[in-house]
PDB file of C-alpha atoms in Angstrom:
ATOM      1  CA  MET T   7      70.417 -28.726  48.476  1.00 64.00           C
ATOM      2  CA  ASN T   8      68.259 -26.790  51.318  1.00 77.00           C
ATOM      3  CA  GLY T   9      65.154 -24.835  51.305  1.00 80.00           C
ATOM      4  CA  GLU T  10      66.890 -21.802  50.474  1.00 84.00           C
ATOM      5  CA  PHE T  11      68.735 -23.241  47.374  1.00 88.00           C
ATOM      6  CA  LEU T  12      65.578 -24.644  45.799  1.00 90.00           C
ATOM      7  CA  ALA T  13      63.777 -21.508  46.393  1.00 89.00           C
ATOM      8  CA  ALA T  14      66.407 -19.269  44.676  1.00 89.00           C
ATOM      9  CA  SER T  15      66.529 -22.161  41.791  1.00 91.00           C
ATOM     10  CA  VAL T  16      63.113 -22.144  41.080  1.00 92.00           C
ATOM     11  CA  ALA T  17      62.348 -18.314  41.545  1.00 91.00           C
ATOM     12  CA  ILE T  18      65.373 -18.118  38.828  1.00 91.00           C
ATOM     13  CA  ALA T  19      63.524 -20.640  36.359  1.00 92.00           C
ATOM     14  CA  ARG T  20      60.290 -19.118  36.637  1.00 92.00           C
ATOM     15  CA  ARG T  21      61.759 -15.771  35.918  1.00 89.00           C
ATOM     16  CA  HIS T  22      63.379 -17.043  32.561  1.00 87.00           C
ATOM     17  CA  LEU T  23      60.196 -19.264  31.642  1.00 88.00           C
ATOM     18  CA  TYR T  24      58.391 -15.960  32.276  1.00 86.00           C
ATOM     19  CA  LYS T  25      60.656 -13.912  29.771  1.00 82.00           C
ATOM     20  CA  TRP T  26      60.868 -17.079  27.414  1.00 82.00           C
ATOM     21  CA  ILE T  27      57.053 -16.789  26.834  1.00 80.00           C
ATOM     22  CA  LYS T  28      56.717 -13.029  27.239  1.00 79.00           C
ATOM     23  CA  VAL T  29      58.887 -12.136  24.213  1.00 70.00           C
ATOM     24  CA  PRO T  30      58.538 -14.288  21.106  1.00 64.00           C
ATOM     25  CA  ALA T  31      61.672 -13.424  19.850  1.00 65.00           C
ATOM     26  CA  ASN T  32      63.140 -15.553  22.810  1.00 63.00           C
ATOM     27  CA  PHE T  33      60.870 -18.725  21.935  1.00 64.00           C
ATOM     28  CA  MET T  34      60.168 -18.517  18.504  1.00 69.00           C
ATOM     29  CA  PRO T  35      63.814 -19.486  16.873  1.00 69.00           C
ATOM     30  CA  THR T  36      63.627 -22.826  19.125  1.00 67.00           C
ATOM     31  CA  PHE T  37      60.601 -23.679  18.058  1.00 67.00           C
ATOM     32  CA  ILE T  38      61.221 -22.902  14.226  1.00 75.00           C
ATOM     33  CA  PHE T  39      65.071 -24.316  13.836  1.00 73.00           C
ATOM     34  CA  PRO T  40      64.170 -27.619  14.449  1.00 72.00           C
ATOM     35  CA  LEU T  41      61.249 -27.938  12.822  1.00 74.00           C
ATOM     36  CA  ILE T  42      62.830 -26.832   9.583  1.00 76.00           C
ATOM     37  CA  PHE T  43      65.367 -29.138  10.009  1.00 71.00           C
ATOM     38  CA  PHE T  44      62.964 -32.176  10.953  1.00 74.00           C
ATOM     39  CA  THR T  45      60.722 -31.161   7.884  1.00 73.00           C
ATOM     40  CA  GLY T  46      63.686 -30.439   5.303  1.00 71.00           C
ATOM     41  CA  PHE T  47      65.295 -34.167   6.408  1.00 67.00           C
ATOM     42  CA  ALA T  48      62.488 -36.201   6.202  1.00 65.00           C
ATOM     43  CA  GLY T  49      61.120 -34.769   3.016  1.00 63.00           C
ATOM     44  CA  SER T  50      64.111 -34.628   0.938  1.00 63.00           C
ATOM     45  CA  LEU T  51      66.419 -37.522   2.491  1.00 64.00           C
ATOM     46  CA  GLY T  52      63.263 -39.994   2.717  1.00 63.00           C
ATOM     47  CA  ARG T  53      64.487 -42.256   0.131  1.00 71.00           C
ATOM     48  CA  ILE T  54      67.475 -42.935   1.891  1.00 74.00           C
ATOM     49  CA  GLY T  55      65.812 -45.690   3.622  1.00 70.00           C
ATOM     50  CA  ASN T  56      65.695 -47.511   0.975  1.00 73.00           C
ATOM     51  CA  VAL T  57      69.449 -47.881   0.423  1.00 79.00           C
ATOM     52  CA  PRO T  58      70.701 -51.384   0.860  1.00 80.00           C
ATOM     53  CA  GLY T  59      72.206 -51.812   4.842  1.00 79.00           C
ATOM     54  CA  PHE T  60      69.504 -49.261   5.989  1.00 82.00           C
ATOM     55  CA  ASP T  61      67.275 -51.681   7.974  1.00 85.00           C
ATOM     56  CA  TYR T  62      65.574 -50.011  10.449  1.00 87.00           C
ATOM     57  CA  PRO T  63      62.378 -51.142  10.716  1.00 88.00           C
ATOM     58  CA  ALA T  64      59.800 -48.070  10.672  1.00 86.00           C
ATOM     59  CA  SER T  65      59.889 -45.333   8.236  1.00 85.00           C
ATOM     60  CA  TYR T  66      62.374 -42.671   7.461  1.00 84.00           C
ATOM     61  CA  THR T  67      60.614 -39.909   9.146  1.00 87.00           C
ATOM     62  CA  THR T  68      60.490 -41.959  11.992  1.00 89.00           C
ATOM     63  CA  TRP T  69      64.064 -42.316  12.206  1.00 90.00           C
ATOM     64  CA  ILE T  70      64.953 -38.581  11.621  1.00 90.00           C
ATOM     65  CA  PHE T  71      62.612 -37.730  14.196  1.00 92.00           C
ATOM     66  CA  VAL T  72      64.855 -38.743  16.961  1.00 94.00           C
ATOM     67  CA  PHE T  73      67.586 -36.656  16.008  1.00 93.00           C
ATOM     68  CA  SER T  74      65.496 -34.066  15.546  1.00 90.00           C
ATOM     69  CA  LEU T  75      64.193 -34.136  19.050  1.00 93.00           C
ATOM     70  CA  LEU T  76      67.825 -34.217  20.666  1.00 94.00           C
ATOM     71  CA  GLN T  77      68.847 -30.996  18.446  1.00 91.00           C
ATOM     72  CA  THR T  78      65.767 -29.358  19.932  1.00 90.00           C
ATOM     73  CA  CYS T  79      66.781 -30.154  23.248  1.00 92.00           C
ATOM     74  CA  LEU T  80      70.310 -29.541  22.710  1.00 92.00           C
ATOM     75  CA  PHE T  81      69.578 -26.610  21.119  1.00 89.00           C
ATOM     76  CA  GLY T  82      67.068 -24.849  23.862  1.00 88.00           C
ATOM     77  CA  GLY T  83      70.613 -25.720  25.945  1.00 90.00           C
ATOM     78  CA  LEU T  84      72.337 -23.129  23.450  1.00 89.00           C
ATOM     79  CA  ALA T  85      69.789 -20.163  23.922  1.00 87.00           C
ATOM     80  CA  THR T  86      69.956 -20.416  28.103  1.00 90.00           C
ATOM     81  CA  GLY T  87      74.048 -19.531  27.380  1.00 89.00           C
ATOM     82  CA  PHE T  88      73.020 -16.488  25.283  1.00 87.00           C
ATOM     83  CA  THR T  89      70.355 -15.602  28.139  1.00 88.00           C
ATOM     84  CA  ILE T  90      73.284 -15.855  30.472  1.00 90.00           C
ATOM     85  CA  ALA T  91      75.316 -13.534  28.204  1.00 89.00           C
ATOM     86  CA  ALA T  92      72.959 -11.204  28.133  1.00 87.00           C
ATOM     87  CA  GLU T  93      72.453 -10.772  31.437  1.00 88.00           C
ATOM     88  CA  PHE T  94      75.966 -10.014  32.537  1.00 89.00           C
ATOM     89  CA  GLN T  95      75.575  -7.313  29.707  1.00 87.00           C
ATOM     90  CA  THR T  96      72.380  -5.838  31.459  1.00 86.00           C
ATOM     91  CA  GLY T  97      74.509  -6.266  34.966  1.00 86.00           C
ATOM     92  CA  PHE T  98      71.305  -8.501  36.151  1.00 86.00           C
ATOM     93  CA  ALA T  99      73.695 -11.330  36.739  1.00 84.00           C
ATOM     94  CA  ARG T 100      75.956  -9.701  38.821  1.00 84.00           C
ATOM     95  CA  ARG T 101      73.040  -8.521  41.104  1.00 86.00           C
ATOM     96  CA  LEU T 102      71.897 -12.125  41.089  1.00 86.00           C
ATOM     97  CA  MET T 103      75.148 -13.345  42.026  1.00 85.00           C
ATOM     98  CA  LEU T 104      75.512 -11.097  45.257  1.00 84.00           C
ATOM     99  CA  ALA T 105      71.911 -11.611  46.192  1.00 85.00           C
ATOM    100  CA  VAL T 106      71.995 -15.975  46.077  1.00 83.00           C
ATOM    101  CA  SER T 107      74.705 -16.684  48.431  1.00 83.00           C
ATOM    102  CA  ASP T 108      74.890 -20.625  46.911  1.00 87.00           C
ATOM    103  CA  ARG T 109      75.437 -19.528  43.644  1.00 88.00           C
ATOM    104  CA  ARG T 110      75.341 -23.324  42.301  1.00 91.00           C
ATOM    105  CA  ALA T 111      71.343 -22.561  42.959  1.00 92.00           C
ATOM    106  CA  ILE T 112      71.664 -20.509  39.870  1.00 92.00           C
ATOM    107  CA  LEU T 113      73.124 -22.966  37.514  1.00 94.00           C
ATOM    108  CA  PHE T 114      70.163 -25.215  38.824  1.00 95.00           C
ATOM    109  CA  GLY T 115      67.485 -22.574  38.329  1.00 94.00           C
ATOM    110  CA  TYR T 116      68.874 -22.089  34.500  1.00 94.00           C
ATOM    111  CA  ILE T 117      68.845 -25.922  34.062  1.00 96.00           C
ATOM    112  CA  LEU T 118      65.338 -25.889  35.439  1.00 95.00           C
ATOM    113  CA  SER T 119      64.081 -23.703  33.223  1.00 94.00           C
ATOM    114  CA  THR T 120      65.636 -25.044  30.193  1.00 93.00           C
ATOM    115  CA  PHE T 121      64.196 -28.730  31.026  1.00 94.00           C
ATOM    116  CA  VAL T 122      60.928 -27.440  31.287  1.00 93.00           C
ATOM    117  CA  ARG T 123      61.327 -25.540  27.863  1.00 91.00           C
ATOM    118  CA  ALA T 124      62.672 -28.617  26.452  1.00 92.00           C
ATOM    119  CA  ALA T 125      59.269 -30.765  27.677  1.00 93.00           C
ATOM    120  CA  ILE T 126      57.351 -27.895  25.755  1.00 90.00           C
ATOM    121  CA  MET T 127      59.303 -27.826  22.619  1.00 90.00           C
ATOM    122  CA  SER T 128      59.164 -31.590  22.332  1.00 92.00           C
ATOM    123  CA  GLY T 129      55.388 -31.772  22.203  1.00 91.00           C
ATOM    124  CA  VAL T 130      55.397 -29.136  19.398  1.00 88.00           C
ATOM    125  CA  VAL T 131      57.933 -31.489  17.755  1.00 89.00           C
ATOM    126  CA  THR T 132      56.024 -34.356  18.170  1.00 92.00           C
ATOM    127  CA  THR T 133      52.942 -32.905  17.033  1.00 90.00           C
ATOM    128  CA  VAL T 134      54.071 -31.663  13.929  1.00 87.00           C
ATOM    129  CA  ALA T 135      55.970 -35.222  12.994  1.00 88.00           C
ATOM    130  CA  PHE T 136      52.919 -36.800  13.609  1.00 90.00           C
ATOM    131  CA  THR T 137      51.403 -35.142  10.966  1.00 86.00           C
ATOM    132  CA  VAL T 138      53.950 -35.619   8.629  1.00 83.00           C
ATOM    133  CA  GLY T 139      54.052 -39.587   9.046  1.00 82.00           C
ATOM    134  CA  LEU T 140      55.823 -40.168  12.628  1.00 87.00           C
ATOM    135  CA  ASP T 141      55.015 -43.741  13.521  1.00 86.00           C
ATOM    136  CA  MET T 142      55.459 -44.742  17.442  1.00 90.00           C
ATOM    137  CA  SER T 143      52.858 -47.775  17.443  1.00 84.00           C
ATOM    138  CA  ALA T 144      55.627 -50.478  17.784  1.00 82.00           C
ATOM    139  CA  SER T 145      56.677 -49.369  21.132  1.00 86.00           C
ATOM    140  CA  THR T 146      55.212 -49.358  24.724  1.00 90.00           C
ATOM    141  CA  PRO T 147      54.558 -46.310  26.584  1.00 92.00           C
ATOM    142  CA  VAL T 148      57.374 -46.854  29.050  1.00 95.00           C
ATOM    143  CA  GLU T 149      59.810 -46.874  25.674  1.00 94.00           C
ATOM    144  CA  VAL T 150      58.325 -43.747  24.620  1.00 94.00           C
ATOM    145  CA  VAL T 151      58.765 -41.993  27.942  1.00 95.00           C
ATOM    146  CA  GLY T 152      61.903 -43.519  28.037  1.00 96.00           C
ATOM    147  CA  LEU T 153      62.917 -41.912  24.752  1.00 96.00           C
ATOM    148  CA  TYR T 154      61.746 -38.394  26.079  1.00 96.00           C
ATOM    149  CA  LEU T 155      64.033 -38.746  29.383  1.00 96.00           C
ATOM    150  CA  LEU T 156      66.947 -39.233  27.146  1.00 96.00           C
ATOM    151  CA  SER T 157      66.061 -36.576  24.909  1.00 96.00           C
ATOM    152  CA  TRP T 158      65.513 -34.293  28.089  1.00 96.00           C
ATOM    153  CA  SER T 159      68.957 -35.164  29.236  1.00 96.00           C
ATOM    154  CA  MET T 160      70.549 -33.318  26.367  1.00 96.00           C
ATOM    155  CA  SER T 161      68.865 -30.572  27.461  1.00 95.00           C
ATOM    156  CA  ILE T 162      70.880 -30.598  30.497  1.00 96.00           C
ATOM    157  CA  VAL T 163      74.002 -31.238  29.044  1.00 97.00           C
ATOM    158  CA  GLY T 164      73.275 -28.372  26.336  1.00 95.00           C
ATOM    159  CA  THR T 165      73.084 -25.932  29.276  1.00 96.00           C
ATOM    160  CA  LEU T 166      75.679 -26.866  31.057  1.00 97.00           C
ATOM    161  CA  TRP T 167      78.043 -26.873  28.367  1.00 96.00           C
ATOM    162  CA  ALA T 168      76.607 -23.145  27.332  1.00 95.00           C
ATOM    163  CA  ALA T 169      76.833 -22.068  31.179  1.00 95.00           C
ATOM    164  CA  GLY T 170      80.288 -23.062  31.325  1.00 95.00           C
ATOM    165  CA  VAL T 171      81.173 -21.022  28.446  1.00 95.00           C
ATOM    166  CA  MET T 172      78.848 -17.833  29.122  1.00 93.00           C
ATOM    167  CA  PHE T 173      80.083 -17.727  32.887  1.00 94.00           C
ATOM    168  CA  ARG T 174      83.383 -17.646  31.505  1.00 93.00           C
ATOM    169  CA  ALA T 175      83.476 -15.487  28.584  1.00 88.00           C
ATOM    170  CA  ARG T 176      79.780 -13.313  29.760  1.00 89.00           C
ATOM    171  CA  ASP T 177      79.698 -11.814  26.409  1.00 86.00           C
ATOM    172  CA  PRO T 178      76.748 -12.923  23.866  1.00 84.00           C
ATOM    173  CA  GLN T 179      79.528 -12.081  20.652  1.00 85.00           C
ATOM    174  CA  LEU T 180      81.396 -15.258  21.725  1.00 83.00           C
ATOM    175  CA  GLY T 181      78.248 -17.051  21.048  1.00 84.00           C
ATOM    176  CA  PRO T 182      80.094 -19.212  18.023  1.00 87.00           C
ATOM    177  CA  ALA T 183      82.448 -20.240  20.641  1.00 88.00           C
ATOM    178  CA  MET T 184      79.291 -21.994  22.486  1.00 90.00           C
ATOM    179  CA  GLN T 185      77.526 -23.114  19.379  1.00 89.00           C
ATOM    180  CA  ILE T 186      80.091 -24.533  16.951  1.00 92.00           C
ATOM    181  CA  PRO T 187      81.324 -27.332  18.804  1.00 93.00           C
ATOM    182  CA  MET T 188      77.817 -28.467  20.032  1.00 92.00           C
ATOM    183  CA  PHE T 189      76.556 -28.657  16.384  1.00 90.00           C
ATOM    184  CA  ILE T 190      79.877 -30.757  15.351  1.00 92.00           C
ATOM    185  CA  ALA T 191      79.156 -33.136  18.397  1.00 93.00           C
ATOM    186  CA  ILE T 192      75.754 -33.605  17.109  1.00 92.00           C
ATOM    187  CA  PHE T 193      76.227 -33.860  13.596  1.00 90.00           C
ATOM    188  CA  LEU T 194      79.198 -36.251  14.092  1.00 93.00           C
ATOM    189  CA  ALA T 195      76.453 -38.826  15.332  1.00 93.00           C
ATOM    190  CA  PRO T 196      75.030 -40.975  13.000  1.00 91.00           C
ATOM    191  CA  VAL T 197      72.321 -38.645  12.030  1.00 88.00           C
ATOM    192  CA  TYR T 198      71.383 -40.075   8.224  1.00 86.00           C
ATOM    193  CA  VAL T 199      72.014 -43.800   8.417  1.00 88.00           C
ATOM    194  CA  PRO T 200      73.173 -46.432  10.824  1.00 89.00           C
ATOM    195  CA  LEU T 201      76.335 -46.402  12.006  1.00 90.00           C
ATOM    196  CA  ALA T 202      77.121 -49.639   9.848  1.00 88.00           C
ATOM    197  CA  LEU T 203      76.775 -47.513   6.823  1.00 90.00           C
ATOM    198  CA  LEU T 204      79.355 -45.002   7.769  1.00 90.00           C
ATOM    199  CA  GLN T 205      82.918 -45.411   6.420  1.00 90.00           C
ATOM    200  CA  GLY T 206      86.258 -44.134   7.635  1.00 91.00           C
ATOM    201  CA  TRP T 207      87.085 -41.208   9.947  1.00 93.00           C
ATOM    202  CA  LEU T 208      83.304 -40.370  10.401  1.00 93.00           C
ATOM    203  CA  HIS T 209      82.620 -44.505  11.637  1.00 93.00           C
ATOM    204  CA  ALA T 210      85.355 -44.450  13.844  1.00 94.00           C
ATOM    205  CA  VAL T 211      84.089 -40.485  15.483  1.00 95.00           C
ATOM    206  CA  ALA T 212      80.189 -41.359  15.124  1.00 94.00           C
ATOM    207  CA  SER T 213      81.609 -44.895  17.115  1.00 94.00           C
ATOM    208  CA  ALA T 214      82.872 -42.988  19.958  1.00 94.00           C
ATOM    209  CA  ASN T 215      80.419 -39.869  20.169  1.00 96.00           C
ATOM    210  CA  PRO T 216      78.363 -40.152  23.520  1.00 96.00           C
ATOM    211  CA  ILE T 217      74.916 -38.282  21.931  1.00 96.00           C
ATOM    212  CA  GLY T 218      75.484 -40.883  19.017  1.00 95.00           C
ATOM    213  CA  TYR T 219      74.747 -43.809  21.593  1.00 97.00           C
ATOM    214  CA  VAL T 220      71.440 -41.648  23.093  1.00 97.00           C
ATOM    215  CA  MET T 221      70.674 -40.825  19.029  1.00 96.00           C
ATOM    216  CA  THR T 222      70.700 -44.782  18.660  1.00 96.00           C
ATOM    217  CA  ALA T 223      68.954 -46.007  21.535  1.00 96.00           C
ATOM    218  CA  GLY T 224      66.308 -43.461  21.215  1.00 96.00           C
ATOM    219  CA  ARG T 225      65.879 -45.242  17.589  1.00 95.00           C
ATOM    220  CA  ASN T 226      65.435 -48.329  19.156  1.00 95.00           C
ATOM    221  CA  LEU T 227      62.990 -47.455  21.408  1.00 96.00           C
ATOM    222  CA  LEU T 228      60.668 -45.876  19.063  1.00 94.00           C
ATOM    223  CA  VAL T 229      60.552 -49.364  17.246  1.00 92.00           C
ATOM    224  CA  GLY T 230      60.119 -51.575  20.435  1.00 93.00           C
ATOM    225  CA  SER T 231      63.704 -52.462  21.416  1.00 93.00           C
ATOM    226  CA  THR T 232      65.486 -51.335  24.251  1.00 94.00           C
ATOM    227  CA  GLU T 233      68.919 -52.312  23.084  1.00 94.00           C
ATOM    228  CA  GLY T 234      71.569 -49.782  23.720  1.00 94.00           C
ATOM    229  CA  VAL T 235      69.518 -47.788  26.281  1.00 96.00           C
ATOM    230  CA  PHE T 236      71.981 -48.871  29.139  1.00 97.00           C
ATOM    231  CA  ILE T 237      75.056 -47.262  27.341  1.00 97.00           C
ATOM    232  CA  ALA T 238      72.640 -44.762  26.289  1.00 97.00           C
ATOM    233  CA  ILE T 239      72.113 -43.787  29.994  1.00 97.00           C
ATOM    234  CA  VAL T 240      75.465 -44.160  31.033  1.00 98.00           C
ATOM    235  CA  ALA T 241      76.593 -41.674  27.978  1.00 97.00           C
ATOM    236  CA  ALA T 242      73.907 -39.248  29.337  1.00 97.00           C
ATOM    237  CA  ILE T 243      75.108 -39.392  33.286  1.00 98.00           C
ATOM    238  CA  SER T 244      78.739 -39.500  32.282  1.00 98.00           C
ATOM    239  CA  MET T 245      78.081 -36.343  29.577  1.00 98.00           C
ATOM    240  CA  ILE T 246      76.445 -34.270  32.846  1.00 98.00           C
ATOM    241  CA  LEU T 247      78.712 -35.313  35.540  1.00 98.00           C
ATOM    242  CA  LEU T 248      81.847 -33.697  32.987  1.00 98.00           C
ATOM    243  CA  LEU T 249      79.785 -30.874  31.857  1.00 97.00           C
ATOM    244  CA  THR T 250      79.118 -29.881  35.728  1.00 97.00           C
ATOM    245  CA  TRP T 251      82.505 -29.887  36.592  1.00 97.00           C
ATOM    246  CA  TRP T 252      82.734 -27.347  33.154  1.00 97.00           C
ATOM    247  CA  ALA T 253      79.923 -25.060  34.108  1.00 96.00           C
ATOM    248  CA  LEU T 254      80.421 -25.138  37.944  1.00 95.00           C
ATOM    249  CA  GLY T 255      83.993 -23.823  37.034  1.00 95.00           C
ATOM    250  CA  GLY T 256      82.458 -21.389  34.718  1.00 93.00           C
ATOM    251  CA  VAL T 257      80.251 -20.313  37.643  1.00 93.00           C
ATOM    252  CA  ARG T 258      83.906 -19.557  40.148  1.00 91.00           C
ATOM    253  CA  SER T 259      85.216 -17.937  37.003  1.00 91.00           C
ATOM    254  CA  ALA T 260      82.187 -15.359  37.180  1.00 88.00           C
ATOM    255  CA  GLU T 261      82.508 -14.962  41.206  1.00 85.00           C
ATOM    256  CA  ARG T 262      86.814 -13.966  40.768  1.00 83.00           C
ATOM    257  CA  ALA T 263      85.659 -11.854  38.181  1.00 76.00           C
ATOM    258  CA  GLY T 264      83.328  -9.992  40.584  1.00 64.00           C
ATOM    259  CA  GLY T 265      80.032 -11.683  38.932  1.00 55.00           C
TER     260      GLY T 265
END
């Protein structure tokens, strides 16, 4: 990673952050949808925390907050996929691929911009969560930082998946092919109840879901426990490595197609 690579990546990231902030239609959905999910689940499903076997030490609001945080970061990455597709439609992506000698810098620039957006959106979701009962008092500052780092790693996962799809498709109309697998992946984790309360095939799938490991570790960190953190880190790194291969394959596909 040389100076030219970094300069190109930072320039791409700055451009996309500027467009994201300048155009309300770009950033409002990334704030609104996770907040709707969070407030809806925290309010209407709060009594689930009283069912036998639901032994989470904190409130249900705290429980569902971690899901909303991961969802915010993952879906921020999916939004980047639509940006990539739109820039192929306008021809800007083709000019960009001609201008940047190492096309991996383009992918890295998208990842940087999404990571910064995830940090900003996480702050908004956290602020709203505090107003409706989020409790972090049982966790240390280091554990809270760990929660956010795990969550922000999901923005990288979402971006790499979306980039792999849209560098190949180069068409925003194929957005469902990008969105649906990620929806399925996150909602087949232990979203509403602990893994122990899931049954049948849902328990089997959730047990093998790497996003579920990250979600469980984040919830443990909020109540002062580091249980499951190591396996969550391994799961996050594994997803990032696998999806980096997928995304770089998409970049090469776009190169072969002439950008």
